[in-house]
Structure formats: C-alpha cells, structure tokens
Short mmCIF file of C-alpha atoms in Angstrom, two decimals:
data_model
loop_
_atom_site.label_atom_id
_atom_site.label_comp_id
_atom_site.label_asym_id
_atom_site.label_seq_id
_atom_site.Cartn_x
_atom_site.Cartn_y
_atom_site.Cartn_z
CA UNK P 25 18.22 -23.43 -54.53
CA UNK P 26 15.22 -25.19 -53.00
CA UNK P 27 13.72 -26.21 -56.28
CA UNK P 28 17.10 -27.69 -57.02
CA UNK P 29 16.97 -29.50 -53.60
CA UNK P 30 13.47 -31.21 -54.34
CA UNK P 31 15.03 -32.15 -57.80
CA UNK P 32 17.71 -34.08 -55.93
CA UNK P 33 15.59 -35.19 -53.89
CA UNK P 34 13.11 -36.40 -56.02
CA UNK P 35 15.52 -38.16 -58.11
CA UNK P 36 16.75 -40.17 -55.36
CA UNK P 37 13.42 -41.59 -54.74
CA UNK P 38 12.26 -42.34 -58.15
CA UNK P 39 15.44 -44.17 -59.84
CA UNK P 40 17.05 -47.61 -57.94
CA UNK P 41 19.73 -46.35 -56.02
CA UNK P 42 21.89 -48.30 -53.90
CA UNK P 43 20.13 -46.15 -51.36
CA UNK P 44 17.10 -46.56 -52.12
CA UNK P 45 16.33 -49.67 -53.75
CA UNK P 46 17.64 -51.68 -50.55
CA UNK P 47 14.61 -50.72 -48.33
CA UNK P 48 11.98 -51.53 -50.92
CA UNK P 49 13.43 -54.43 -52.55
CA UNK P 50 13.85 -55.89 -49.10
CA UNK P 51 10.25 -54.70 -47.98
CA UNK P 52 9.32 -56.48 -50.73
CA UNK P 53 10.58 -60.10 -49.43
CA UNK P 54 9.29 -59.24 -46.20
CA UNK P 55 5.78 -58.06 -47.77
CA UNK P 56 5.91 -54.82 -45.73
CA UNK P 57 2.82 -53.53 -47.77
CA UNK P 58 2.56 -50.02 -45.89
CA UNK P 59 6.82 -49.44 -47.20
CA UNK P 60 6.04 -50.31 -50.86
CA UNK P 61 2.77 -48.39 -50.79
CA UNK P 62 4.85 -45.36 -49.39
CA UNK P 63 7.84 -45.77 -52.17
CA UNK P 64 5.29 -45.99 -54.68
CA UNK P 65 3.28 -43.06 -53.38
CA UNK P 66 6.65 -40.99 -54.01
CA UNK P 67 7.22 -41.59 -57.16
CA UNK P 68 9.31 -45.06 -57.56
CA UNK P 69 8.23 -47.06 -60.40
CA UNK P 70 6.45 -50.42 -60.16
CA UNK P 71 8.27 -52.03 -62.91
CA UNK P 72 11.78 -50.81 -61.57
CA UNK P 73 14.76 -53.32 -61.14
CA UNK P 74 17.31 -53.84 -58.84
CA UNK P 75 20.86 -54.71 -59.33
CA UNK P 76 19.91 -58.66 -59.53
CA UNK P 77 17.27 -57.70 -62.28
CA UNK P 78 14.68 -58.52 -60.40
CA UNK P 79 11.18 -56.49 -59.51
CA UNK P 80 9.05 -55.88 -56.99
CA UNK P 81 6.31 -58.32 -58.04
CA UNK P 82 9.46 -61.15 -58.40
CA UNK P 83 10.50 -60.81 -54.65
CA UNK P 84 6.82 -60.79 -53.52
CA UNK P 85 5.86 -64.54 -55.50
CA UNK P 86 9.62 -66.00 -54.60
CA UNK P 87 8.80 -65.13 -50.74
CA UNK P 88 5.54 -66.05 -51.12
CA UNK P 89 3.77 -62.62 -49.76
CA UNK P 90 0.89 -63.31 -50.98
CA UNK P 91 -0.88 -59.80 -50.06
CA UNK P 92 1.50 -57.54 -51.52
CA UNK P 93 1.34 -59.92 -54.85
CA UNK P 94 -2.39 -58.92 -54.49
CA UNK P 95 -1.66 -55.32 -53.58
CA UNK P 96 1.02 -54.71 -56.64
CA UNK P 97 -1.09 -56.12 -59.23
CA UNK P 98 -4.05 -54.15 -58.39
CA UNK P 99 -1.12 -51.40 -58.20
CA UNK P 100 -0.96 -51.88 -62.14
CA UNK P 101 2.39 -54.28 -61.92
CA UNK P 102 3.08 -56.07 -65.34
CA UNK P 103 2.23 -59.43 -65.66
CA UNK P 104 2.00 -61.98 -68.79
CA UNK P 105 3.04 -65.45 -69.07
CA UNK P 106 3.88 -64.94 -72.69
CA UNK P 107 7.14 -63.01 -71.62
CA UNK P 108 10.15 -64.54 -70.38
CA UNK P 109 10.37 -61.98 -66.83
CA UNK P 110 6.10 -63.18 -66.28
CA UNK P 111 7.49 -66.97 -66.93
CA UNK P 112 10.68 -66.30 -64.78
CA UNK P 113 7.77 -65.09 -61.78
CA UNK P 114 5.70 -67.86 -62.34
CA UNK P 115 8.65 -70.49 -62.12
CA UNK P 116 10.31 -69.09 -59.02
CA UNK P 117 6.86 -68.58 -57.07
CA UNK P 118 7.24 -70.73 -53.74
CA UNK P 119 3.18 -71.22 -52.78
CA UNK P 120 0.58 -72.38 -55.08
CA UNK P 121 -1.93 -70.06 -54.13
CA UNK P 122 0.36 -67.19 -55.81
CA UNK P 123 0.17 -69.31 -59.07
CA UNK P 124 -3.40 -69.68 -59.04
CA UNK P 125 -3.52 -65.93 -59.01
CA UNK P 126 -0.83 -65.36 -61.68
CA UNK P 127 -2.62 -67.82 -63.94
CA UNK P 128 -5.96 -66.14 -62.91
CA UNK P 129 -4.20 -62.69 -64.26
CA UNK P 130 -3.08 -64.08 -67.09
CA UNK P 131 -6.44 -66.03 -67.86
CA UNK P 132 -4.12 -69.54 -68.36
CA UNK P 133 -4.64 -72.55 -67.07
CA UNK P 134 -1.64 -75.33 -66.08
CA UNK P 135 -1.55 -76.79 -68.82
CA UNK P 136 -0.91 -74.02 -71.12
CA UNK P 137 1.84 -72.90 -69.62
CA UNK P 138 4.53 -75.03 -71.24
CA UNK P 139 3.44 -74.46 -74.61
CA UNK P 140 2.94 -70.38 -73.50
CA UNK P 141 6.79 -70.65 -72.58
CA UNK P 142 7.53 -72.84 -75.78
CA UNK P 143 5.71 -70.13 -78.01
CA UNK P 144 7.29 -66.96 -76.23
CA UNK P 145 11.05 -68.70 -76.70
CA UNK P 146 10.23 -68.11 -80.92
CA UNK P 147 12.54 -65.76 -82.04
CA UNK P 148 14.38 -65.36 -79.16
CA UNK P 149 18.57 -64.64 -78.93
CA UNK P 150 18.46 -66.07 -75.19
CA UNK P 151 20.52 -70.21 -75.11
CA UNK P 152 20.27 -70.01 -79.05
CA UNK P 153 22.39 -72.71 -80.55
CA UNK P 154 21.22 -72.28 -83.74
CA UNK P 155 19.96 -69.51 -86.70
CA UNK P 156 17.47 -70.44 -89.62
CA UNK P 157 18.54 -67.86 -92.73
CA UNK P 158 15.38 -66.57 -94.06
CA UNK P 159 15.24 -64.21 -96.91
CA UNK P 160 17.44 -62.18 -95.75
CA UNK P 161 17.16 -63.06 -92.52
CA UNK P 162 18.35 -64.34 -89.34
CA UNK P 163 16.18 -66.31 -86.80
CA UNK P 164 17.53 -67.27 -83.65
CA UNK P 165 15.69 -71.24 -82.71
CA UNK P 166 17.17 -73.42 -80.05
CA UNK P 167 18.05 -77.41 -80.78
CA UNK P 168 16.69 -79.06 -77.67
CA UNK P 169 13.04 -77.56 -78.41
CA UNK P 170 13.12 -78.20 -82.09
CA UNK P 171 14.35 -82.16 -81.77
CA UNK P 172 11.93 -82.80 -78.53
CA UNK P 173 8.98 -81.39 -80.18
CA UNK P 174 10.50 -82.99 -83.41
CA UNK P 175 12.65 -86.06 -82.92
CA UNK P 176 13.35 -86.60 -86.01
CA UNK P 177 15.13 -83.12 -86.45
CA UNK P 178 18.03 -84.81 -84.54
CA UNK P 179 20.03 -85.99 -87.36
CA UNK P 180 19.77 -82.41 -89.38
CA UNK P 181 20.68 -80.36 -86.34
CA UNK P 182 23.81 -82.25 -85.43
CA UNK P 183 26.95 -80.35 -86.69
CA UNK P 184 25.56 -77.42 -87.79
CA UNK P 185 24.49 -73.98 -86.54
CA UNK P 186 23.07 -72.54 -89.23
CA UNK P 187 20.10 -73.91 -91.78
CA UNK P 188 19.01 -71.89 -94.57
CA UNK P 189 15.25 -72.53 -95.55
CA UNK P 190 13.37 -70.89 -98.61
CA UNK P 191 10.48 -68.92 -97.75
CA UNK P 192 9.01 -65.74 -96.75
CA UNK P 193 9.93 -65.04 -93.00
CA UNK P 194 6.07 -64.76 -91.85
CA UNK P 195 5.23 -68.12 -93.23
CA UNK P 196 8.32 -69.75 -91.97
CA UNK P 197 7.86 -67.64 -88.39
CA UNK P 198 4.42 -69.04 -87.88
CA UNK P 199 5.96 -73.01 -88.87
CA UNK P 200 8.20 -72.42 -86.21
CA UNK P 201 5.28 -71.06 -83.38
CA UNK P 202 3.60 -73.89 -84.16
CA UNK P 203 6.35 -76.16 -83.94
CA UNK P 204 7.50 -74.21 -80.19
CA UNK P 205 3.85 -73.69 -78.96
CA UNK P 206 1.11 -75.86 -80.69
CA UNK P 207 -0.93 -73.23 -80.37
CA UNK P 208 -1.89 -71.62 -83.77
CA UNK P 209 -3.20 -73.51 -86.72
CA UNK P 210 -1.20 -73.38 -89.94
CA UNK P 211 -2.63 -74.40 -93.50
CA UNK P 212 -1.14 -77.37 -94.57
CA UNK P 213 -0.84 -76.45 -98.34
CA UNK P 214 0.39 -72.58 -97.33
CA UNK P 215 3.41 -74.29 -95.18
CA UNK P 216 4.01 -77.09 -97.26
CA UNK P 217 7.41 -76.09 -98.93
CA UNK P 218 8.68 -75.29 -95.73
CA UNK P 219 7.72 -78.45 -93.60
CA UNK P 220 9.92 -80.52 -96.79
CA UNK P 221 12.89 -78.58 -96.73
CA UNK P 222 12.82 -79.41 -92.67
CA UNK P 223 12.38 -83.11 -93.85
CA UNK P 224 8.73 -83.39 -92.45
CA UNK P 225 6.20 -86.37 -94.27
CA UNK P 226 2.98 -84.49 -93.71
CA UNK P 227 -0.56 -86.48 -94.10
CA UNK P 228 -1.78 -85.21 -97.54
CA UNK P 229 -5.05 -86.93 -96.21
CA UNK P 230 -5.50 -84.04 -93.89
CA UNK P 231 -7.26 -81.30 -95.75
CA UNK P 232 -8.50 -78.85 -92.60
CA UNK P 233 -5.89 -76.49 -91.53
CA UNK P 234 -3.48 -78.15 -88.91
CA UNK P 235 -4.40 -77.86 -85.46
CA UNK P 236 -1.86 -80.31 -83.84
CA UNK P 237 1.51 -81.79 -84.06
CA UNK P 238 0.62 -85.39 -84.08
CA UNK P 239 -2.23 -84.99 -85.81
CA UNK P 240 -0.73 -83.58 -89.00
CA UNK P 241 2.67 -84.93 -89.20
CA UNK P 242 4.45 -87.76 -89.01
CA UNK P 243 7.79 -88.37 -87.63
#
C-alpha cells in the first residue's frame, strides 16, 4: 500500500496535471525561481507543456524573468532557433536583454534569424499552401516564401497547389533550403535541371558553387 501511495504520488508531480501544472506554469510568469527549482527537484520535466502548449522557458522570455530564463537554461532547457517552439520563444520575448541571451545560446546573431526561420519552415506541413511531387514524393513549401524570395514564381504558383518537378528529393530539398534560408551553397551545374523546370535564368558565367540568391540568379 505505501509503495502504491508514492506511485500516485509521484505521478502527480511528474506529468502536467491540472493540479499541478497551474502552480509552476504560473511561477513561471512570476519568475518564482525557488517554486520551479522545487518542481524540478521532484521530478517534473523541464521540457513539459501545459494545456496552451507552452513551456516553462516560453512563460519566463514572454514575462520577461530574466533570472529564471538564466536559471532554466543552465537547468538543461531546450533551446535552438532552428526549431519552430525556439523561434516561437524568441518572437514572443518582451525585453531585449532575454534575446541577447537566446541568440548568445544559440550562437546567432540578428541578422540570421530570418533566414534561420526561413530555413527551419523547409519541409514543413505547418500554413502549407502548396506540395512539390518529388519522386515519389510529397514536399510541403509555402507560396508567400517561395514568390518573396522569388518574385518571379508568382505567375507559376497562382492556381495551383501542386507542382511536380523531376529530380532526386535531396537535390531538389537542398534547392529549396537555399531558396527558404540562403544559407547553404548549391553547385550550379548539380541543381541546374531543377532551377529550369522552376523557370529560373541562372548566370552560366558563374562557375563557383552558388553562395547567394542575387548573385547567381536572375529574376
């Protein structure tokens, strides 16, 4: 009977409860350090959500407590810009101290933040409007990137939600990173095929492998 009992009990600590998950989540906005140190202590998990979807480390940057921020990443709490939760923290942080550190942990500097977000949107179901069929394939892409990074993708993307492009997914995966993020450098004459088929007039002049957008193709 007792063993049962600290079972029970230690299941209601561990797992978001109603019960629970009230008194650290809202230590959380208040940045109540010693109450999230003493949850934590007993077993709830760091990364746990509440019913909003939201974690500890989220509550902390939107209310701007900067010390537990401190406290939960030394704590081990996940953080990356390259995911959409560590963008959603970043976005909603109210001070600009907080983003200094989350750009610190993340080793990213202002700048590189859009194209981080651009890049980590690749491949991603979330406000899709539109698939690319790739041998065999589906890739999810999203309409407003594609035609502001590429304007003149505007006339093929009207009326349709689905373009079917002849390659091998890799190549055609990293075409589209560089086209969301700018951030990895393609070889013209390995992408080639592709960058036609999505009505692209590359510089044949350009013989290095591509490092930018503007650089490399013209609209």
């Amino acid at each position: 009977m007792d063993n049962n009992n600290n079972n029970n009990n230690e299941s209601t600590t561990t797992a978001p409860t109603k019960e629970n998950q009230h008194a650290i989540f809202y230590a959380a906005k208040k940045g109540e350090i010693s109450v999230v140190e003493t949850y934590l202590k007993s077993g709830f998990p760091i990364e746990a959500k509440d019913w909003y979807n939201n974690t500890l480390l989220y509550y902390a940057c939107l209310c701007g407590r900067r010390a537990l921020v401190d406290f939960l990443l030394d704590q081990g709490a996940a953080f990356s810009m390259s995911s959409v939760e560590g963008l959603k923290i970043y976005k909603n942080c109210c001070t600009q101290d907080i983003r200094t550190r989350l750009r610190k942990k993340s080793n990213l500097a202002e700048e590189n933040i859009k194209s981080t977000w651009f890049e980590s949107a690749v491949d991603n179901p979330f406000l899709s409007d539109l698939v690319f069929s790739v041998d065999g394939h589906s890739l999810p892409a999203h309409k407003a990137i594609l035609s502001s990074q590429c304007p003149h993708l505007i006339e093929m993307l009207q009326d349709t939600d689905t373009i079917d492009i002849q390659s091998n997914r890799i190549s055609f995966e990293s075409v589209l990173k560089f086209i969301y993020g700018a951030q990895q450098d393609i070889k013209l004459e390995e992408v080639l095929p592709i960058l036609q088929q999505l009505n692209f007039s590359p510089d044949t002049q350009q013989q290095n492998p591509i490092k930018g957008y503007n650089s490399v193709i013209k609209c």
